XYZ file of C-alpha atoms in Angstrom:
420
model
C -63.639 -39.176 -26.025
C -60.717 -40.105 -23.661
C -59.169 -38.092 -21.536
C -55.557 -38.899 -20.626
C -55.355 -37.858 -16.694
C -51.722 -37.253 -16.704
C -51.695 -34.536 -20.090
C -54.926 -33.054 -17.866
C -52.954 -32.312 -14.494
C -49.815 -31.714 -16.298
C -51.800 -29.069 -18.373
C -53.308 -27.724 -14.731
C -49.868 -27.689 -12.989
C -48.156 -25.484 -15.624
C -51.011 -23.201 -16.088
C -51.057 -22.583 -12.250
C -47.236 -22.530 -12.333
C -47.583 -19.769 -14.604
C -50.148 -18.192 -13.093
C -47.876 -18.056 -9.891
C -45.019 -16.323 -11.671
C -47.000 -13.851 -13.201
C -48.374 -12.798 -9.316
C -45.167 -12.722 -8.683
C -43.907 -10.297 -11.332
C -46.415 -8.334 -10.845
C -45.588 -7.584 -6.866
C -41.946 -7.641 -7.292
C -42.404 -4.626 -9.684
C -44.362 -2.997 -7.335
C -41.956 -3.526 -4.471
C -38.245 -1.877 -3.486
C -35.470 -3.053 -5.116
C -31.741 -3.077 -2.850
C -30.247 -1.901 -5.905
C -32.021 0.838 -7.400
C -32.629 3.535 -4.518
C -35.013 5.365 -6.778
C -37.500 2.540 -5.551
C -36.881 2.860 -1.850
C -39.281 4.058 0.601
C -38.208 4.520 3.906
C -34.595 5.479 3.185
C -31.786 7.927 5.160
C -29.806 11.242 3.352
C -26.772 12.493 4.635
C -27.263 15.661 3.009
C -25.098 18.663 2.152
C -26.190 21.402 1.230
C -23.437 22.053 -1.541
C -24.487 18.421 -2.999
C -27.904 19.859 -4.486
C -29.987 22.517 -4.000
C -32.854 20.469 -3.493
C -31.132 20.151 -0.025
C -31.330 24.070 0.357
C -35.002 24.119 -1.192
C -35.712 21.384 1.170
C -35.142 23.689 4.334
C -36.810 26.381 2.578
C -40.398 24.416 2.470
C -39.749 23.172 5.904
C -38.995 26.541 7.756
C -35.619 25.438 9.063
C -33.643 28.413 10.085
C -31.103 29.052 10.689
C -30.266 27.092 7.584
C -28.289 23.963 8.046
C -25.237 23.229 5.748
C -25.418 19.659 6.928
C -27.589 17.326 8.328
C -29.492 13.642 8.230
C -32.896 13.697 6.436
C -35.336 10.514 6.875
C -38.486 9.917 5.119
C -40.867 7.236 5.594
C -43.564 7.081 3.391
C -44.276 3.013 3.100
C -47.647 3.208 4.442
C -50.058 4.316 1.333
C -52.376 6.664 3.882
C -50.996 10.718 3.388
C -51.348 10.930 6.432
C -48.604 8.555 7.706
C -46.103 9.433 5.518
C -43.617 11.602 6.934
C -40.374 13.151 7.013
C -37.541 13.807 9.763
C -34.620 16.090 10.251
C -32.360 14.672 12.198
C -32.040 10.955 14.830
C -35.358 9.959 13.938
C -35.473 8.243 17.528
C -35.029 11.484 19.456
C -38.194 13.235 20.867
C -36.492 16.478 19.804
C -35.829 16.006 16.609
C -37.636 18.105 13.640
C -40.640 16.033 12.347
C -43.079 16.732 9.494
C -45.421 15.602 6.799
C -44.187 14.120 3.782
C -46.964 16.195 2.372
C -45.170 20.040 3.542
C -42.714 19.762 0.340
C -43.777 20.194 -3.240
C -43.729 17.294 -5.628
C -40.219 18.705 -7.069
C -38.845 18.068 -4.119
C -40.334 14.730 -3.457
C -39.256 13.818 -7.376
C -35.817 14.904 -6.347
C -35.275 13.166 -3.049
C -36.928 9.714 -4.514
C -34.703 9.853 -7.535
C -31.520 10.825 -5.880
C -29.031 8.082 -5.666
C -25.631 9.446 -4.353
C -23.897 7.064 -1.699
C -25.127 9.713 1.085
C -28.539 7.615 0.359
C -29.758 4.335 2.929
C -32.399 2.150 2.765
C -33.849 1.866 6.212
C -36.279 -0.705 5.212
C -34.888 -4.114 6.122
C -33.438 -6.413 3.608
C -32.372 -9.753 4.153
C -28.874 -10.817 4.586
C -27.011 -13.747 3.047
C -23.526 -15.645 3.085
C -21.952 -13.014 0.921
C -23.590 -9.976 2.392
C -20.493 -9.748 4.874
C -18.281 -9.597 1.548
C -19.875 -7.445 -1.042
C -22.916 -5.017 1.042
C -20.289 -2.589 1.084
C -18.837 -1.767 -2.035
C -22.487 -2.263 -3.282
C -22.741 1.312 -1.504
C -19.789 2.966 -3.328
C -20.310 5.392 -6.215
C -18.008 4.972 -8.824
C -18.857 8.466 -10.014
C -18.430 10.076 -5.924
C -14.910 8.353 -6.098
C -12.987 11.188 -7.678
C -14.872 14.213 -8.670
C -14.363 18.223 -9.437
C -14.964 20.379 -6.517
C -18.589 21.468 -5.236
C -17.640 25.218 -4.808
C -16.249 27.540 -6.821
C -14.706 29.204 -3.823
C -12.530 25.736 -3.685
C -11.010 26.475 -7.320
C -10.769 30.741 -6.380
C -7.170 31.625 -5.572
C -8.782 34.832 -3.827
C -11.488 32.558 -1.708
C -9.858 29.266 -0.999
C -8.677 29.865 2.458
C -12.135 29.602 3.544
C -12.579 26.576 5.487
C -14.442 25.730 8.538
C -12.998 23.656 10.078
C -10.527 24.083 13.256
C -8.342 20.823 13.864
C -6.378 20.483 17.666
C -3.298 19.510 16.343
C -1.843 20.230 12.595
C -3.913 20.233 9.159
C -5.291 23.425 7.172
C -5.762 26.408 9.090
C -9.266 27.414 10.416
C -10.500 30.184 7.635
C -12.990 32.592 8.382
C -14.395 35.065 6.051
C -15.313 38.972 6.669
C -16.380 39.192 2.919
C -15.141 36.420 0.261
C -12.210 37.118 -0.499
C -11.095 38.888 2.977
C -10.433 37.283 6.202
C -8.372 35.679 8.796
C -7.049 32.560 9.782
C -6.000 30.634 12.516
C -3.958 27.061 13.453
C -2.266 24.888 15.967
C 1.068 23.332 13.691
C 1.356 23.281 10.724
C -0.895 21.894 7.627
C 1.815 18.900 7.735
C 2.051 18.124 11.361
C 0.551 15.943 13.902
C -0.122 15.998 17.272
C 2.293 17.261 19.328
C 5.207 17.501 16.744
C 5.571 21.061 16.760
C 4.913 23.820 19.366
C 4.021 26.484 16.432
C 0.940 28.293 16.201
C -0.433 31.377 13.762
C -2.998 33.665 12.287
C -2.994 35.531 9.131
C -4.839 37.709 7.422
C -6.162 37.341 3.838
C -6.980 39.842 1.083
C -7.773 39.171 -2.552
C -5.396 36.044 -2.273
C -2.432 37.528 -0.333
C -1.677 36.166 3.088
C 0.088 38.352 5.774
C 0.370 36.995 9.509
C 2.539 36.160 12.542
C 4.174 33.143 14.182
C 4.410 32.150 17.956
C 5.235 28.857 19.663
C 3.424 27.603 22.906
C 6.055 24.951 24.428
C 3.579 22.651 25.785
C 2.438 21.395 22.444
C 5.573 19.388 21.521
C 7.216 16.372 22.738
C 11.013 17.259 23.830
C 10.580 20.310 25.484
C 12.016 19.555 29.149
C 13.455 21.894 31.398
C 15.243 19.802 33.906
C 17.599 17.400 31.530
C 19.434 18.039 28.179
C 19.687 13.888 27.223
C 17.005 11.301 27.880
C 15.769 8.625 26.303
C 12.217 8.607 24.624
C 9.097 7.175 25.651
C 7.782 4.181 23.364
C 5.160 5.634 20.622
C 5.790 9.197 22.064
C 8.178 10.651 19.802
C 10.926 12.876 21.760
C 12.503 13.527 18.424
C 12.197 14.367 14.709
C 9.571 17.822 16.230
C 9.552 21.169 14.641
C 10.323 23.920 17.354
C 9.553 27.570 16.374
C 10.653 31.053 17.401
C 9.143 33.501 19.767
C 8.188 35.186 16.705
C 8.244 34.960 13.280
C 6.387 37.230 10.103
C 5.069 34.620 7.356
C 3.379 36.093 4.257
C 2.622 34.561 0.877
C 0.328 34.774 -2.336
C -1.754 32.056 -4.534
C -1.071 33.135 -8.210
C -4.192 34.215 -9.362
C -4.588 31.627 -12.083
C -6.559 29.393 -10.032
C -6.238 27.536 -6.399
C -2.844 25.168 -7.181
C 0.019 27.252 -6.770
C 0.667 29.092 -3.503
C 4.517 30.535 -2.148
C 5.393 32.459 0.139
C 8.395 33.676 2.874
C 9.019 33.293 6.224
C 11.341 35.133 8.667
C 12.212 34.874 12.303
C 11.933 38.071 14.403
C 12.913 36.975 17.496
C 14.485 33.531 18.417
C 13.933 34.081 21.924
C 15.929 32.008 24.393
C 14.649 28.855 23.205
C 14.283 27.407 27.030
C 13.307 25.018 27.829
C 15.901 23.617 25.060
C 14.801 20.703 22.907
C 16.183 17.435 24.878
C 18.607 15.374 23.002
C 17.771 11.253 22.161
C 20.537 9.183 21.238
C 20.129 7.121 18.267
C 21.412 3.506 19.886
C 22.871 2.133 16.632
C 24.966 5.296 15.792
C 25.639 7.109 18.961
C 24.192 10.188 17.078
C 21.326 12.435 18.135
C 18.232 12.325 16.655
C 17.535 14.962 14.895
C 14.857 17.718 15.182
C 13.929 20.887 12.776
C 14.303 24.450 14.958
C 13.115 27.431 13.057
C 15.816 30.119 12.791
C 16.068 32.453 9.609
C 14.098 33.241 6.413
C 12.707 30.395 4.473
C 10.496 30.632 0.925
C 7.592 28.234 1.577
C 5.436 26.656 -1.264
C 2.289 24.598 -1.528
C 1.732 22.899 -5.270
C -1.953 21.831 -5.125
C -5.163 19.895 -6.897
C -8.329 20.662 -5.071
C -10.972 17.817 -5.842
C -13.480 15.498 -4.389
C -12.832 11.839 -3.279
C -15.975 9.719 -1.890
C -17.900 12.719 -1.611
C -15.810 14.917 0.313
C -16.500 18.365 1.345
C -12.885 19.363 -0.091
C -9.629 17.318 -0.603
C -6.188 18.134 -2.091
C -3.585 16.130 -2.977
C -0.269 18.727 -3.007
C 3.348 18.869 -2.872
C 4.894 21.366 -0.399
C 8.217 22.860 1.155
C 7.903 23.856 4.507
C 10.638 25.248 6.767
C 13.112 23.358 4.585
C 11.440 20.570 4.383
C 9.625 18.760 1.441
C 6.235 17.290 2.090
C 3.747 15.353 -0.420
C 0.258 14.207 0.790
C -3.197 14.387 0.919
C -6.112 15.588 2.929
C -9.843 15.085 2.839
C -12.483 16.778 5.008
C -15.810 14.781 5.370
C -15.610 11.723 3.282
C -18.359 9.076 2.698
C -17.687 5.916 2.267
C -20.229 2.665 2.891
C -22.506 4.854 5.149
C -19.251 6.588 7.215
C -18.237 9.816 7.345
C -14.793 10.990 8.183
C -11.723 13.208 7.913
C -8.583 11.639 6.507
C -5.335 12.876 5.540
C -1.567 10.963 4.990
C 1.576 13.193 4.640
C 5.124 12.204 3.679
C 8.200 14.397 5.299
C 11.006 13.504 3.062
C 14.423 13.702 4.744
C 16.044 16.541 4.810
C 16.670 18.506 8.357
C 14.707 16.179 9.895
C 14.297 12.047 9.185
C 11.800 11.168 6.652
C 8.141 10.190 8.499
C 4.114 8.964 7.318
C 1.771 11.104 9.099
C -1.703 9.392 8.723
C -4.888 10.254 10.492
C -8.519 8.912 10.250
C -11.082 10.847 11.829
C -14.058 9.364 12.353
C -17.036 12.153 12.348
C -20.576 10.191 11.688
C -20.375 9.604 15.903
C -23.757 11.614 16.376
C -26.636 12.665 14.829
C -28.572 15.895 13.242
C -25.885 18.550 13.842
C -23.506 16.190 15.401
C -22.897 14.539 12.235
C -20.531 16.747 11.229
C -19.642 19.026 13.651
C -17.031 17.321 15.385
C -14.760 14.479 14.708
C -11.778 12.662 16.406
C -9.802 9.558 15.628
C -5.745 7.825 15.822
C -2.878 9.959 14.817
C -0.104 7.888 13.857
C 3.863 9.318 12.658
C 6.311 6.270 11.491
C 9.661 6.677 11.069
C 13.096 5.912 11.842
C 13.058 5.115 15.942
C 16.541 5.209 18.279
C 16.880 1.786 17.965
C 17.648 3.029 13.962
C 14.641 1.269 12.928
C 11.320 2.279 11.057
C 8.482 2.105 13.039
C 5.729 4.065 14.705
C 6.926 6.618 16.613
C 3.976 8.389 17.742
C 0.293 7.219 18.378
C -2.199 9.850 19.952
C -5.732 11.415 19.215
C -6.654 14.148 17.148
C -9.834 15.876 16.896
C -11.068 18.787 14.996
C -14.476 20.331 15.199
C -16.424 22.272 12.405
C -17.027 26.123 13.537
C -19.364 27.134 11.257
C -21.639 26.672 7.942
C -19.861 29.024 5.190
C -22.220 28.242 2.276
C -23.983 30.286 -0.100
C -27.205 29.141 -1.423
C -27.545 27.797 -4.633
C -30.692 28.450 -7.169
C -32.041 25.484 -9.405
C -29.333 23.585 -11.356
């Protein structure tokens, strides 16, 4: 019998060849896949706990108190010993930062965390990089379910319980809410939801019961650009706006009521009780193109005040609106968004539109940038650009005003949620 050496080693080669894929199979099942982060093992959660209430049950198992409405969970559990598997609450490179067994929570738990696969979730474990990474790694992160979604809370969609909010922002955005018991409590704020930094020297608190709103208005003149006592014209500083502010009376009375039909519909009145003397007065800029001044909004009389909104999620947010309002006379459409996610950031954002009316029309947008720390610093603070556009003296449209905002997050109103 003759044996044909070439059929023999090409035989050989592809059974080896095969032999070699099937190895291969076999450990690439076994390993993590980028994609899939119900395969990962050593992976990051930027959890909430009005995301799940595995993230409450979590806390639970661990002993945290007080509880924590958000934070950064990591668990490691590559190596296959028990004993080296563990999990961390908060900057896993910190000596001070919670650490435990993976072990100390129940297999639910585990089941939940390995399975969960919101855009809150990072793989730790390194990957490697290519020509396209650059291009595509971060959309590969976005949730096309997180993009838009319904609220987390019912207390968001409540007319009686929406004011809550804890979050307190320097300049402008949605009053600080503060609950004594759901549906009553007070409020406080520095502008207006609609304004930026200094653009208006107004400032409030209300109180809130069973969805009305009663409260009083003051000004404090060193929060607004154009209050200067020793000249009535002068010209305005580049990207500080002198012009196209909101001033407000000594005292005013605001009250209003969300219809009861859910959170979208909210009016209300305001009237002035005192004008004061309004010194220092506003200074006057001269528009160079028309010889006019520019114009500015002063609060004098009764006004009815209206907020047409949609409460939702975007990217994961703790609450976002868009809305169309009329405030003081003026119109406003816009949207705001408290904690958003997006390709492993977190961050505040809101734009707003002042059509012209009393005042020239203006953008108001604002990024906040909040994932800065870590653990409890995560959230609990976050600062960023301001920037108004509009119509400058020079009678062109451009930005007017560029400063920094910052807002920090008072406390965690939550209320723990049982098994889903």
């Amino acid at each position: 019998m003759v044996i044909n050496l070439k059929s023999f080693f090409a035989v050989i080669f592809i059974f080896f060849t095969g032999l070699f894929l099937f190895q291969q199979n076999s450990l690439n099942a076994q390993t993590e896949k980028e994609d899939d982060p119900r395969t990962w093992k050593y992976f990051k959660i930027f959890a909430r706990a009005q995301d799940d209430s595995v993230f409450i049950k979590l806390q639970n198992e661990l002993n945290i108190d007080p509880k924590l409405e958000s934070y950064v969970f990591i668990a490691n559990i590559m190596d296959p010993s028990l004993i080296n598997q563990y999990v961390v609450i908060g900057d896993e490179t910190s000596p001070d930062a919670s650490r435990f067994l993976w072990s100390d929570l129940s297999a639910d738990v585990q089941k939940a965390l390995l399975n969960w696969v919101g855009s809150n979730k990072e793989n730790l474990n390194k990957k490697k990089l290519n020509f396209t990474s650059v291009f595509f790694d971060v959309f590969k992160k976005i949730k096309v379910k997180e993009v838009i979604a319904p609220p987390a809370r019912e207390r968001d969609i409540l007319s009686t319980t929406a004011y809550i909010s804890p979050y307190f922002q320097i300049f402008g955005g949605d009053p600080l809410g503060i609950p004594i018991k759901k549906s009553v409590g007070f409020d406080f704020q520095l502008g207006t939801p609609y304004s930026g930094p200094m653009e208006t020297d107004i400032i409030g608190t209300s109180f809130h019961i069973l969805g009305f709103k009663v409260g009083v208005t003051s000004r404090i003149q060193e929060l607004v650009f154009g209050s200067l006592p020793d000249t009535d014209v002068t010209t305005s500083p580049d990207n500080l706006a002198y012009y196209n502010n909101l001033f407000a009376p000594d005292l005013g009375l605001a009250f209003s009521y969300v219809l009861p039909f859910g959170n979208f519909f909210e009016i209300g009145f305001f009237t002035t009780l005192d004008t004061g003397n309004f010194y220092p007065k506003p200074v006057k800029v001269v528009n160079e193109s028309t010889g006019q001044f520019m114009p500015n909004n002063i609060i004098r009389g009764n006004y009815t005040n209206f907020e047409f909104r949609y409460p939702f999620r975007a990217f994961g947010s703790t609450r976002s609106k868009i809305y169309f309002a009329q405030s003081f006379g003026e119109k406003h459409i816009g949207f705001a968004g408290r904690e958003l996610r997006f390709a492993g950031s977190q961050f505040d954002f809101r734009v707003d539109a002042t059509l012209s009316g009393k005042r020239n029309f203006q953008i108001l947008v604002e990024p906040l940038i909040s994932s800065i720390g870590e653990g409890f610093a995560l959230s609990s603070f976050a600062i960023g650009p301001s920037f108004r556009f509009g119509r400058k003296p020079d009678n062109n449209f451009g930005l007017m005003t560029v400063l920094v905002n910052m807002r920090l997050k008072i406390g965690d109103f939550f209320e723990e949620r049982g098994d889903r």
